[in-house]
């Protein structure tokens, strides 16, 4: 935008947005104005009435209304089906249909299978128990669980020592996805970062 | 399952705050989430979540417990009939005999434990945690078959309340609750869990039902030579397959290995702890082979590993994610020290033939200290790296 302002002497507020997700009939790219309402974009293009519209991607995007807008830093608009369907004895199913990072569901037998994702939490919130499980998806040389616990306890010195300055909340998105205890990782880390800002 | 959902929605209204049944909300919630997966959806952050939850993990551990359990039930019947002198039994006869001995134990444990769990969940306003699914299965698997049910009940209450609930419930316990139940029985009612008459159900009086570890203890008292002791002991193969007296879970090492494969492959338990515990135990036993002077210390190291409940505990109890160490590097130290301590107690203090309880408890207590050291090491490493970076920036 700034480049165009000085190069072409033109104030251009348009941006290119990717329309993604299972809840959209026709995926693709779209040129919209910054801050424009997405209502017209999505009209006739929603595959489901009961969908969640996300400005950004599924890992760290922001949930918005049908009349909302794509955020300033986002270049993607995602719609996925809203979950909450209750399955009978879900914890005992063989689980061919359910994706899991661990091998606890039999879906590991089909590594190339495509899955339908919705927004179900798939479990109840519990204390963090599987402490070394997250290391597999966390890329940095930082101890994720210990940093999370320091953030919960608001131990500023420990947070600094464990490397809070080197991360943002979205680095923990994958930890949040695979978390068996269904902890809100990004929210907790964000709270910790806000605490440091003062 | 639409009708069940409707039923649950209707029933939930009776348990809401202010309604007469509200004191039983935790109970309702436990049944409700057992039957149907929760209806909660994600709020912010990641919008999709893994299908795994704690119920699924506990279910996986129960599945992994099945091989030793099924074998143990058969073995219980087999040992019983063997003690009576009957050897031409069929496989199902043995199995059902063990099954009906085991059933009251497991019902008692689950009933007592779940009542206590639901009671505490209601007081705290929490959901009932799933940890007890596994604890309730482990406790009867490490008890003698003929133990009075009230003792099992008392041990379960002690394990759940003292071992877990007073520290904040599942996820906050620093001791393994199942092992605590066994330790409780061992110290409070030693007569029902020690000696050579307790490990075979309804055995004939004349038959010696000594487990290999008790044989070793007796050998020390009788002053046997190593050669005499080894000839008394069951063969290595019998120990490995598990056709020896002992608690239901611990006898078959083959079945335990099968369970270990399930646990490691599904990513539920740590291979690091299992391997390092076995390594620690093996090396200690080997050292006693070389330097020891008692008859017991001269038993080959691999045979010592196969005796008692060491393998069972190394696979199912030491790897308990809550009471073990919470750092990867710490898990090696934790595992090795469990092996070393168990075999030190077994060798040096024949009063506690099964040194495992003491070894594992000591390491449960030490686990936070190990974690602290690992975290401090990590912090120091980070500081050093930051200092080097600062230096290079200043030099430029």
Coordinates of C-alpha atoms in Angstrom, one line a residue:
Chain A
X1 CA 0.0 0.0 0.0
X2 CA 2.8 2.4 1.0
X3 CA 4.8 1.4 -2.1
X4 CA 1.9 2.1 -4.4
X5 CA 1.3 5.4 -2.7
X6 CA 4.8 6.6 -3.4
X7 CA 5.4 4.7 -6.7
X8 CA 2.2 5.2 -8.5
X9 CA 0.9 8.2 -6.4
X10 CA -2.3 6.3 -5.8
X11 CA -3.9 5.3 -2.4
X12 CA -4.8 1.7 -3.0
X13 CA -6.7 -0.1 -0.2
X14 CA -7.4 -3.3 -2.0
X15 CA -5.9 -6.5 -1.0
X16 CA -5.9 -10.1 -2.1
X17 CA -7.6 -12.6 0.2
X18 CA -7.7 -16.4 -0.1
X19 CA -11.1 -18.0 0.4
X20 CA -10.5 -21.4 2.1
X21 CA -12.1 -24.1 4.1
X22 CA -14.7 -26.7 3.8
X23 CA -17.6 -24.4 4.6
X24 CA -17.1 -22.5 1.3
X25 CA -18.5 -23.8 -2.0
X26 CA -16.0 -22.2 -4.3
X27 CA -12.5 -21.7 -3.0
X28 CA -10.2 -19.2 -4.6
X29 CA -8.6 -15.8 -4.5
X30 CA -10.5 -12.6 -4.2
X31 CA -9.6 -8.9 -4.3
X32 CA -11.4 -6.9 -1.7
X33 CA -11.1 -3.5 0.0
X34 CA -9.4 -3.2 3.3
X35 CA -12.1 -3.4 6.0
X36 CA -14.9 -4.2 3.6
X37 CA -17.8 -6.3 5.0
X38 CA -17.6 -9.9 3.9
X39 CA -21.3 -10.3 3.8
X40 CA -21.4 -9.8 0.0
X41 CA -18.4 -12.0 -0.5
X42 CA -19.9 -15.0 1.2
X43 CA -23.5 -14.6 0.0
X44 CA -24.4 -17.8 -2.0
X45 CA -20.9 -19.2 -1.4
X46 CA -21.5 -20.8 2.0
X47 CA -21.8 -24.6 1.9
X48 CA -23.3 -24.7 5.4
X49 CA -25.4 -22.4 7.4
X50 CA -23.9 -23.6 10.6
X51 CA -20.3 -22.6 9.9
X52 CA -17.6 -20.7 11.7
X53 CA -16.2 -17.8 9.8
X54 CA -12.5 -17.1 10.6
X55 CA -10.5 -14.1 9.6
X56 CA -7.1 -15.7 9.1
X57 CA -6.2 -19.4 9.3
X58 CA -7.6 -22.2 11.4
X59 CA -4.6 -22.2 13.8
X60 CA -4.6 -18.6 15.0
X61 CA -7.3 -16.7 13.1
X62 CA -10.0 -14.7 14.7
X63 CA -13.7 -15.7 14.8
X64 CA -15.9 -13.1 13.1
X65 CA -19.6 -12.6 12.2
X66 CA -21.2 -12.9 8.9
X67 CA -21.2 -9.1 8.7
X68 CA -17.6 -8.9 9.9
X69 CA -14.4 -8.0 8.0
X70 CA -11.1 -9.5 7.3
X71 CA -8.5 -8.2 9.8
X72 CA -5.7 -5.8 8.7
X73 CA -3.0 -8.4 9.0
X74 CA -5.0 -11.3 7.6
X75 CA -4.9 -12.5 4.0
X76 CA -7.1 -15.5 4.4
X77 CA -10.8 -16.1 5.0
X78 CA -11.7 -19.5 6.3
X79 CA -15.0 -21.1 6.9
X80 CA -15.3 -24.5 8.6
X81 CA -18.3 -26.4 9.9
X82 CA -19.2 -25.6 13.5
X83 CA -18.8 -28.7 15.7
X84 CA -20.5 -29.7 18.9
X85 CA -22.1 -32.9 17.6
X86 CA -22.2 -35.5 20.4
X87 CA -21.0 -38.9 19.5
X88 CA -22.1 -42.0 21.4
X89 CA -19.1 -43.4 23.5
X90 CA -16.6 -41.4 21.4
X91 CA -13.7 -42.5 23.6
X92 CA -14.3 -46.2 22.7
X93 CA -14.8 -45.8 18.9
X94 CA -12.1 -47.4 16.7
X95 CA -11.8 -44.0 15.2
X96 CA -11.2 -44.5 11.5
X97 CA -12.8 -41.1 10.8
X98 CA -11.0 -39.1 13.4
X99 CA -7.7 -37.5 13.0
X100 CA -5.2 -37.6 15.8
X101 CA -1.6 -36.7 16.1
X102 CA -1.1 -39.7 18.5
X103 CA -1.8 -43.2 17.4
X104 CA -4.6 -43.7 19.8
X105 CA -7.2 -43.7 17.0
X106 CA -7.0 -46.3 14.3
X107 CA -6.9 -43.7 11.6
X108 CA -3.1 -43.9 11.7
X109 CA -3.6 -47.0 9.4
X110 CA -4.5 -44.6 6.6
X111 CA -1.9 -41.8 6.5
X112 CA -3.2 -40.4 3.2
X113 CA -6.8 -40.1 4.3
X114 CA -8.5 -36.7 4.1
X115 CA -10.4 -35.6 7.2
X116 CA -13.3 -33.4 7.9
X117 CA -12.4 -30.9 10.6
X118 CA -14.9 -29.0 12.7
X119 CA -14.6 -26.9 15.7
X120 CA -15.4 -29.5 18.4
X121 CA -13.2 -29.5 21.4
X122 CA -13.4 -33.3 21.5
X123 CA -13.0 -33.6 25.2
X124 CA -13.1 -32.0 28.6
X125 CA -10.6 -29.5 30.0
X126 CA -8.1 -31.2 32.4
X127 CA -4.9 -30.3 34.1
X128 CA -1.8 -30.6 31.9
X129 CA -0.7 -34.1 32.3
X130 CA 1.2 -35.3 29.2
X131 CA 4.2 -33.0 29.7
X132 CA 6.6 -34.3 27.1
X133 CA 4.0 -34.8 24.4
X134 CA 4.2 -31.2 23.2
X135 CA 8.0 -31.3 22.5
X136 CA 7.3 -33.2 19.2
X137 CA 5.4 -30.3 17.6
X138 CA 7.3 -27.4 19.2
X139 CA 10.1 -26.2 17.0
X140 CA 12.2 -24.0 19.3
X141 CA 14.8 -24.9 21.9
X142 CA 12.3 -23.8 24.6
X143 CA 10.4 -25.9 27.1
X144 CA 6.8 -25.3 26.2
X145 CA 5.1 -26.8 29.2
X146 CA 7.3 -25.2 31.7
X147 CA 6.9 -21.8 30.0
X148 CA 3.1 -22.3 30.0
X149 CA 3.1 -23.1 33.7
X150 CA 5.3 -20.0 34.4
X151 CA 2.7 -17.9 32.5
X152 CA -0.1 -19.4 34.6
X153 CA 1.8 -18.7 37.8
X154 CA 2.7 -15.2 36.5
X155 CA 6.4 -15.8 37.5
X156 CA 7.9 -13.1 35.5
X157 CA 11.5 -13.9 36.1
X158 CA 11.0 -17.6 35.2
X159 CA 9.1 -16.6 32.1
X160 CA 12.0 -14.4 31.0
X161 CA 14.6 -17.1 31.7
X162 CA 12.6 -19.7 29.8
X163 CA 12.5 -17.5 26.8
X164 CA 9.1 -15.7 26.6
X165 CA 10.7 -12.9 24.6
X166 CA 11.5 -15.2 21.8
X167 CA 7.9 -16.4 21.2
X168 CA 4.5 -15.1 20.3
X169 CA 1.3 -16.9 21.1
X170 CA 0.8 -18.4 17.6
X171 CA 4.0 -20.4 18.1
X172 CA 2.0 -22.5 20.5
X173 CA -0.9 -23.1 18.0
X174 CA 0.2 -26.7 17.3
X175 CA 0.6 -27.5 21.0
X176 CA -2.9 -26.3 21.4
X177 CA -4.2 -28.4 18.5
X178 CA -2.8 -31.7 19.8
X179 CA -3.4 -31.0 23.5
X180 CA -5.1 -33.9 25.2
X181 CA -6.0 -31.7 28.2
X182 CA -7.7 -29.2 25.9
X183 CA -5.8 -26.2 27.4
X184 CA -6.1 -22.8 25.8
X185 CA -2.4 -22.4 25.1
X186 CA -2.5 -19.3 23.0
X187 CA -4.7 -17.4 25.4
X188 CA -2.4 -18.2 28.4
X189 CA 0.7 -17.2 26.5
X190 CA -0.9 -14.1 25.3
X191 CA -1.8 -13.2 28.9
X192 CA 1.8 -13.8 29.9
X193 CA 3.0 -11.5 27.1
X194 CA 0.5 -8.8 28.1
X195 CA 1.7 -9.1 31.7
X196 CA 5.2 -8.4 30.6
X197 CA 4.1 -5.3 28.6
X198 CA 2.9 -4.0 31.9
Chain B
X1 CA -28.2 -41.1 19.0
X2 CA -30.5 -38.2 18.8
X3 CA -32.8 -39.5 21.5
X4 CA -30.0 -39.9 24.0
X5 CA -28.9 -36.3 23.4
X6 CA -32.5 -35.1 24.0
X7 CA -32.6 -37.2 27.1
X8 CA -29.4 -35.7 28.4
X9 CA -30.5 -32.2 27.6
X10 CA -33.8 -32.8 29.5
X11 CA -32.0 -34.4 32.4
X12 CA -29.4 -31.7 32.7
X13 CA -32.1 -29.2 33.6
X14 CA -32.7 -31.1 36.8
X15 CA -29.1 -30.8 37.8
X16 CA -28.6 -27.1 37.1
X17 CA -27.7 -24.7 39.9
X18 CA -30.7 -24.1 42.2
X19 CA -32.4 -27.3 41.2
X20 CA -33.0 -30.0 43.8
X21 CA -30.6 -32.5 42.2
X22 CA -27.7 -30.0 41.9
X23 CA -25.6 -31.7 44.6
X24 CA -25.3 -34.7 42.2
X25 CA -24.2 -32.6 39.2
X26 CA -20.7 -34.2 39.1
X27 CA -22.3 -37.6 39.0
X28 CA -24.6 -36.6 36.1
X29 CA -21.7 -35.0 34.3
X30 CA -19.5 -38.1 34.6
X31 CA -22.3 -40.3 33.2
X32 CA -23.2 -37.8 30.5
X33 CA -19.6 -37.4 29.2
X34 CA -19.1 -41.1 29.4
X35 CA -22.0 -41.8 27.1
X36 CA -21.7 -38.8 24.7
X37 CA -18.7 -36.8 23.7
X38 CA -18.8 -33.2 25.1
X39 CA -20.6 -30.6 23.0
X40 CA -18.1 -27.8 23.8
X41 CA -16.5 -26.1 20.8
X42 CA -13.2 -24.1 20.6
X43 CA -13.5 -20.4 21.5
X44 CA -10.3 -18.7 20.3
X45 CA -6.8 -19.7 19.3
X46 CA -6.8 -22.9 17.3
X47 CA -10.2 -23.5 15.9
X48 CA -9.6 -27.2 15.3
X49 CA -8.5 -29.8 17.9
X50 CA -7.1 -33.2 17.9
X51 CA -9.6 -36.0 18.6
X52 CA -7.6 -37.3 21.5
X53 CA -8.7 -36.6 25.0
X54 CA -7.9 -37.9 28.5
X55 CA -10.7 -40.5 28.3
X56 CA -9.2 -41.9 25.1
X57 CA -5.7 -42.0 26.6
X58 CA -6.9 -43.9 29.7
X59 CA -8.8 -46.2 27.4
X60 CA -5.6 -46.9 25.5
X61 CA -3.8 -47.8 28.8
X62 CA -6.6 -50.1 29.7
X63 CA -6.3 -51.9 26.3
X64 CA -2.5 -52.1 27.0
X65 CA -3.3 -53.7 30.3
X66 CA -5.3 -56.4 28.7
X67 CA -2.5 -58.8 27.7
X68 CA -1.1 -59.2 31.3
X69 CA -4.6 -59.2 32.7
X70 CA -5.9 -62.0 30.5
X71 CA -2.8 -64.1 31.0
X72 CA -2.9 -63.4 34.7
X73 CA -6.5 -64.6 35.0
X74 CA -5.5 -67.9 33.2
X75 CA -2.4 -68.2 35.4
X76 CA -4.4 -67.7 38.6
X77 CA -6.6 -70.7 37.7
X78 CA -3.6 -72.7 36.5
X79 CA -1.7 -72.1 39.7
X80 CA -4.7 -72.9 41.8
X81 CA -5.3 -76.2 40.2
X82 CA -1.6 -77.0 40.2
X83 CA -1.4 -76.4 43.9
X84 CA -4.2 -79.0 44.3
X85 CA -2.3 -81.4 42.2
X86 CA -4.6 -81.2 39.2
X87 CA -2.6 -80.6 36.0
X88 CA -4.9 -81.8 33.2
X89 CA -7.1 -78.6 33.3
X90 CA -8.3 -76.9 30.1
X91 CA -7.5 -73.3 29.2
X92 CA -11.1 -72.0 29.8
X93 CA -11.5 -73.7 33.1
X94 CA -8.4 -71.9 34.4
X95 CA -9.5 -68.6 32.9
X96 CA -13.0 -68.6 34.4
X97 CA -11.7 -69.6 37.7
X98 CA -9.3 -66.6 37.7
X99 CA -12.0 -64.4 36.2
X100 CA -14.5 -65.0 39.1
X101 CA -11.7 -64.5 41.7
X102 CA -10.8 -61.2 40.0
X103 CA -14.3 -59.9 39.5
X104 CA -15.2 -59.0 43.1
X105 CA -11.8 -57.2 43.5
X106 CA -12.2 -55.1 40.4
X107 CA -15.8 -54.2 41.2
X108 CA -14.9 -53.2 44.8
X109 CA -12.0 -51.0 43.6
X110 CA -14.0 -49.2 40.9
X111 CA -17.1 -48.7 43.1
X112 CA -15.1 -47.3 46.1
X113 CA -12.8 -45.2 44.0
X114 CA -15.5 -43.7 41.8
X115 CA -17.6 -42.8 44.8
X116 CA -14.6 -40.9 46.4
X117 CA -13.8 -39.3 43.0
X118 CA -17.3 -38.1 42.4
X119 CA -17.6 -36.8 46.0
X120 CA -14.5 -34.7 45.6
X121 CA -15.4 -33.5 42.1
X122 CA -18.7 -32.3 43.4
X123 CA -17.1 -30.4 46.3
X124 CA -14.6 -28.7 43.9
X125 CA -17.1 -28.1 41.2
X126 CA -14.8 -30.0 38.7
X127 CA -15.6 -32.7 36.2
X128 CA -14.7 -36.2 37.3
X129 CA -11.2 -36.9 36.0
X130 CA -10.5 -40.1 34.2
X131 CA -7.3 -41.1 35.9
X132 CA -9.1 -43.5 38.1
X133 CA -10.1 -45.7 35.2
X134 CA -6.5 -46.9 35.1
X135 CA -5.8 -46.8 38.8
X136 CA -8.9 -48.9 39.4
X137 CA -7.7 -51.5 37.0
X138 CA -4.1 -51.5 38.3
X139 CA -4.9 -51.9 42.0
X140 CA -6.6 -55.4 41.7
X141 CA -3.8 -56.4 39.3
X142 CA -1.1 -56.0 42.0
X143 CA -3.0 -57.4 44.9
X144 CA -3.1 -61.0 46.1
X145 CA -6.2 -62.9 44.9
X146 CA -7.4 -63.9 48.3
X147 CA -7.2 -60.4 49.9
X148 CA -10.3 -59.5 52.0
X149 CA -12.4 -57.0 50.0
X150 CA -12.7 -54.5 52.9
X151 CA -8.9 -54.1 52.8
X152 CA -8.9 -53.5 49.1
X153 CA -11.7 -50.9 49.7
X154 CA -9.7 -49.2 52.5
X155 CA -6.5 -49.2 50.4
X156 CA -8.4 -47.6 47.5
X157 CA -9.8 -44.9 49.6
X158 CA -6.4 -44.2 51.1
X159 CA -4.7 -44.1 47.7
X160 CA -7.3 -41.8 46.2
X161 CA -7.7 -39.4 49.1
X162 CA -4.2 -39.2 50.5
X163 CA -2.4 -39.9 47.2
X164 CA -4.4 -37.7 45.0
X165 CA -7.4 -35.7 46.1
X166 CA -5.8 -33.8 49.0
X167 CA -3.2 -32.4 46.6
X168 CA -5.8 -31.2 44.1
X169 CA -6.9 -34.3 42.3
X170 CA -5.8 -35.9 39.0
X171 CA -2.8 -34.2 37.6
X172 CA -1.5 -33.0 40.9
X173 CA -0.5 -36.2 42.6
X174 CA 3.1 -36.8 43.2
X175 CA 2.9 -40.4 44.1
X176 CA 1.5 -43.2 41.9
X177 CA -2.0 -43.9 43.5
X178 CA -2.1 -47.6 42.5
X179 CA 1.3 -48.3 44.0
X180 CA 0.3 -46.3 47.1
X181 CA -2.6 -48.8 47.5
X182 CA -0.2 -51.6 47.5
X183 CA 2.2 -49.9 49.9
X184 CA -0.7 -49.2 52.2
X185 CA -1.7 -52.9 52.4
X186 CA 2.0 -53.9 52.7
X187 CA 2.6 -51.7 55.7
X188 CA -0.9 -51.7 57.3
X189 CA -1.9 -55.4 56.8
X190 CA 1.4 -57.2 56.1
X191 CA 0.0 -60.6 56.8
X192 CA -2.4 -60.6 53.8
X193 CA 0.3 -59.6 51.3
X194 CA 3.6 -61.2 52.4
X195 CA 4.7 -64.8 52.8
X196 CA 4.4 -67.7 50.5
X197 CA 0.7 -68.5 51.1
X198 CA -1.0 -65.5 49.6
X199 CA -0.2 -65.5 45.9
X200 CA -2.2 -68.6 44.9
X201 CA -5.9 -68.6 45.3
X202 CA -7.2 -71.3 47.7
X203 CA -4.0 -73.3 47.6
X204 CA -3.4 -76.5 49.3
X205 CA -1.5 -76.1 52.6
X206 CA 1.3 -78.5 51.7
X207 CA 2.1 -76.7 48.5
X208 CA 4.7 -74.0 48.6
X209 CA 3.4 -71.0 46.6
X210 CA 6.6 -69.0 47.0
X211 CA 7.3 -66.4 44.3
X212 CA 10.9 -66.3 43.0
X213 CA 11.6 -63.3 45.2
X214 CA 10.3 -65.0 48.4
X215 CA 12.4 -68.1 47.5
X216 CA 15.5 -65.8 47.4
X217 CA 14.5 -64.3 50.8
X218 CA 14.1 -67.7 52.3
X219 CA 17.4 -68.9 50.7
X220 CA 19.2 -66.1 52.6
X221 CA 17.7 -67.3 55.9
X222 CA 18.4 -70.9 55.1
X223 CA 21.9 -70.2 54.0
X224 CA 21.7 -71.9 50.6
X225 CA 24.5 -71.7 48.2
X226 CA 23.9 -69.9 44.9
X227 CA 23.8 -73.2 43.0
X228 CA 21.1 -74.6 45.2
X229 CA 19.1 -71.4 45.0
X230 CA 19.2 -71.3 41.2
X231 CA 18.1 -74.9 40.9
X232 CA 15.1 -74.2 43.1
X233 CA 14.0 -71.2 41.1
X234 CA 11.6 -71.5 38.1
X235 CA 13.4 -71.5 34.8
X236 CA 14.1 -68.3 32.9
X237 CA 11.6 -69.3 30.3
X238 CA 8.8 -69.9 32.9
X239 CA 9.5 -66.5 34.4
X240 CA 9.4 -64.8 31.0
X241 CA 6.1 -66.5 29.9
X242 CA 4.8 -66.1 33.4
X243 CA 3.8 -69.6 34.6
X244 CA 4.8 -68.7 38.2
X245 CA 2.9 -67.6 41.3
X246 CA 2.6 -63.9 41.7
X247 CA 0.0 -61.1 41.5
X248 CA -2.2 -61.1 38.4
X249 CA -0.4 -58.4 36.5
X250 CA 3.2 -59.1 37.2
X251 CA 3.8 -62.7 36.2
X252 CA 3.9 -62.7 32.4
X253 CA 6.8 -60.6 31.1
X254 CA 5.8 -61.5 27.5
X255 CA 2.3 -60.0 28.0
X256 CA 3.8 -57.0 29.6
X257 CA 6.1 -56.4 26.7
X258 CA 3.1 -56.7 24.4
X259 CA 1.4 -54.0 26.5
X260 CA 4.5 -51.9 26.4
X261 CA 4.5 -52.0 22.6
X262 CA 0.9 -50.7 22.6
X263 CA 1.8 -47.9 25.0
X264 CA 4.9 -46.8 23.2
X265 CA 3.4 -46.9 19.7
X266 CA 0.3 -44.9 20.7
X267 CA 2.6 -42.4 22.3
X268 CA 0.9 -42.7 25.7
X269 CA 3.9 -43.8 27.7
X270 CA 7.5 -42.9 27.6
X271 CA 9.9 -45.4 26.1
X272 CA 12.8 -43.5 27.7
X273 CA 11.6 -44.3 31.2
X274 CA 11.0 -48.0 30.4
X275 CA 14.4 -48.5 28.7
X276 CA 16.4 -46.6 31.3
X277 CA 14.6 -48.4 34.2
X278 CA 15.5 -51.8 32.7
X279 CA 19.0 -50.6 32.0
X280 CA 19.5 -49.3 35.5
X281 CA 18.2 -52.5 37.0
X282 CA 20.2 -54.7 34.7
X283 CA 23.5 -52.9 35.4
X284 CA 22.9 -52.9 39.1
X285 CA 22.2 -56.6 39.1
X286 CA 25.3 -57.2 37.0
X287 CA 27.4 -55.3 39.5
X288 CA 26.0 -57.5 42.3
X289 CA 26.8 -60.6 40.1
X290 CA 30.4 -59.5 40.2
X291 CA 30.9 -58.0 43.6
X292 CA 28.0 -59.6 45.6
X293 CA 28.5 -62.3 48.2
X294 CA 25.0 -63.6 49.0
X295 CA 23.3 -66.4 47.1
X296 CA 20.7 -64.0 45.7
X297 CA 23.3 -61.7 44.2
X298 CA 24.8 -64.6 42.2
X299 CA 21.6 -65.1 40.2
X300 CA 22.2 -64.1 36.6
X301 CA 21.2 -60.4 36.0
X302 CA 18.6 -61.2 33.3
X303 CA 16.9 -63.6 35.5
X304 CA 16.7 -61.1 38.3
X305 CA 15.0 -58.6 36.0
X306 CA 12.3 -61.2 35.3
X307 CA 11.5 -61.8 38.9
X308 CA 8.7 -59.9 40.8
X309 CA 6.8 -56.9 39.6
X310 CA 9.7 -54.9 38.3
X311 CA 8.8 -55.1 34.6
X312 CA 5.2 -54.5 35.3
X313 CA 5.9 -51.4 37.3
X314 CA 8.6 -50.1 34.9
X315 CA 6.0 -50.3 32.0
X316 CA 2.7 -49.3 33.7
X317 CA 3.6 -47.4 36.8
X318 CA 6.9 -45.6 36.4
X319 CA 5.6 -44.1 33.2
X320 CA 2.6 -42.5 34.9
X321 CA 2.8 -39.1 33.2
X322 CA 1.9 -37.1 36.4
X323 CA 4.2 -38.6 39.0
X324 CA 7.2 -39.2 36.8
X325 CA 9.5 -36.4 35.6
X326 CA 8.1 -33.8 33.3
X327 CA 11.2 -33.2 31.2
X328 CA 12.7 -35.4 28.5
X329 CA 16.2 -35.4 29.9
X330 CA 14.9 -36.0 33.4
X331 CA 13.2 -39.1 32.3
X332 CA 16.5 -40.9 31.7
X333 CA 17.8 -40.1 35.1
X334 CA 14.4 -41.0 36.7
X335 CA 14.3 -44.3 35.0
X336 CA 17.9 -45.3 35.7
X337 CA 17.5 -44.5 39.4
X338 CA 14.3 -46.5 39.7
X339 CA 16.2 -49.5 38.4
X340 CA 19.2 -48.9 40.6
X341 CA 17.2 -48.3 43.8
X342 CA 14.9 -51.2 43.3
X343 CA 17.7 -53.6 42.9
X344 CA 19.7 -52.1 45.8
X345 CA 16.8 -52.6 48.1
X346 CA 16.1 -56.1 46.8
X347 CA 19.7 -57.1 47.3
X348 CA 20.6 -55.3 50.5
X349 CA 17.4 -55.5 52.5
X350 CA 15.8 -58.9 52.3
X351 CA 13.0 -57.7 54.7
X352 CA 11.5 -56.0 51.7
X353 CA 11.6 -58.7 49.2
X354 CA 9.9 -56.5 46.6
X355 CA 12.1 -53.4 46.7
X356 CA 10.2 -51.9 43.9
X357 CA 7.6 -50.1 46.0
X358 CA 10.3 -48.2 47.9
X359 CA 12.5 -47.5 44.8
X360 CA 9.6 -46.2 42.8
X361 CA 8.2 -44.0 45.6
X362 CA 11.6 -42.5 46.3
X363 CA 11.9 -41.5 42.7
X364 CA 8.3 -40.2 42.5
X365 CA 9.3 -37.9 45.4
X366 CA 12.6 -36.9 43.7
X367 CA 11.0 -36.4 40.3
X368 CA 10.3 -32.6 40.8
X369 CA 13.9 -32.1 42.0
X370 CA 15.2 -33.8 38.8
X371 CA 12.9 -31.5 36.8
X372 CA 14.1 -28.5 38.6
X373 CA 17.7 -29.4 37.8
X374 CA 16.9 -29.9 34.1
X375 CA 15.1 -26.6 33.9
X376 CA 17.9 -24.8 35.6
X377 CA 20.4 -26.3 33.2
X378 CA 18.2 -25.1 30.3
X379 CA 18.1 -21.6 31.8
X380 CA 21.8 -21.5 32.3
X381 CA 22.3 -22.7 28.7
X382 CA 20.0 -19.9 27.4
X383 CA 21.9 -17.3 29.5
X384 CA 25.2 -18.4 28.2
X385 CA 23.9 -18.2 24.6
X386 CA 22.5 -14.8 25.2
X387 CA 25.9 -13.7 26.6
X388 CA 27.8 -14.9 23.5
X389 CA 25.3 -13.1 21.3
X390 CA 25.7 -9.9 23.2
X391 CA 29.5 -10.2 23.0
X392 CA 29.5 -10.6 19.2
X393 CA 27.2 -7.7 18.8
X394 CA 29.5 -5.5 21.0
X395 CA 32.5 -6.6 19.0
X396 CA 31.0 -5.6 15.7

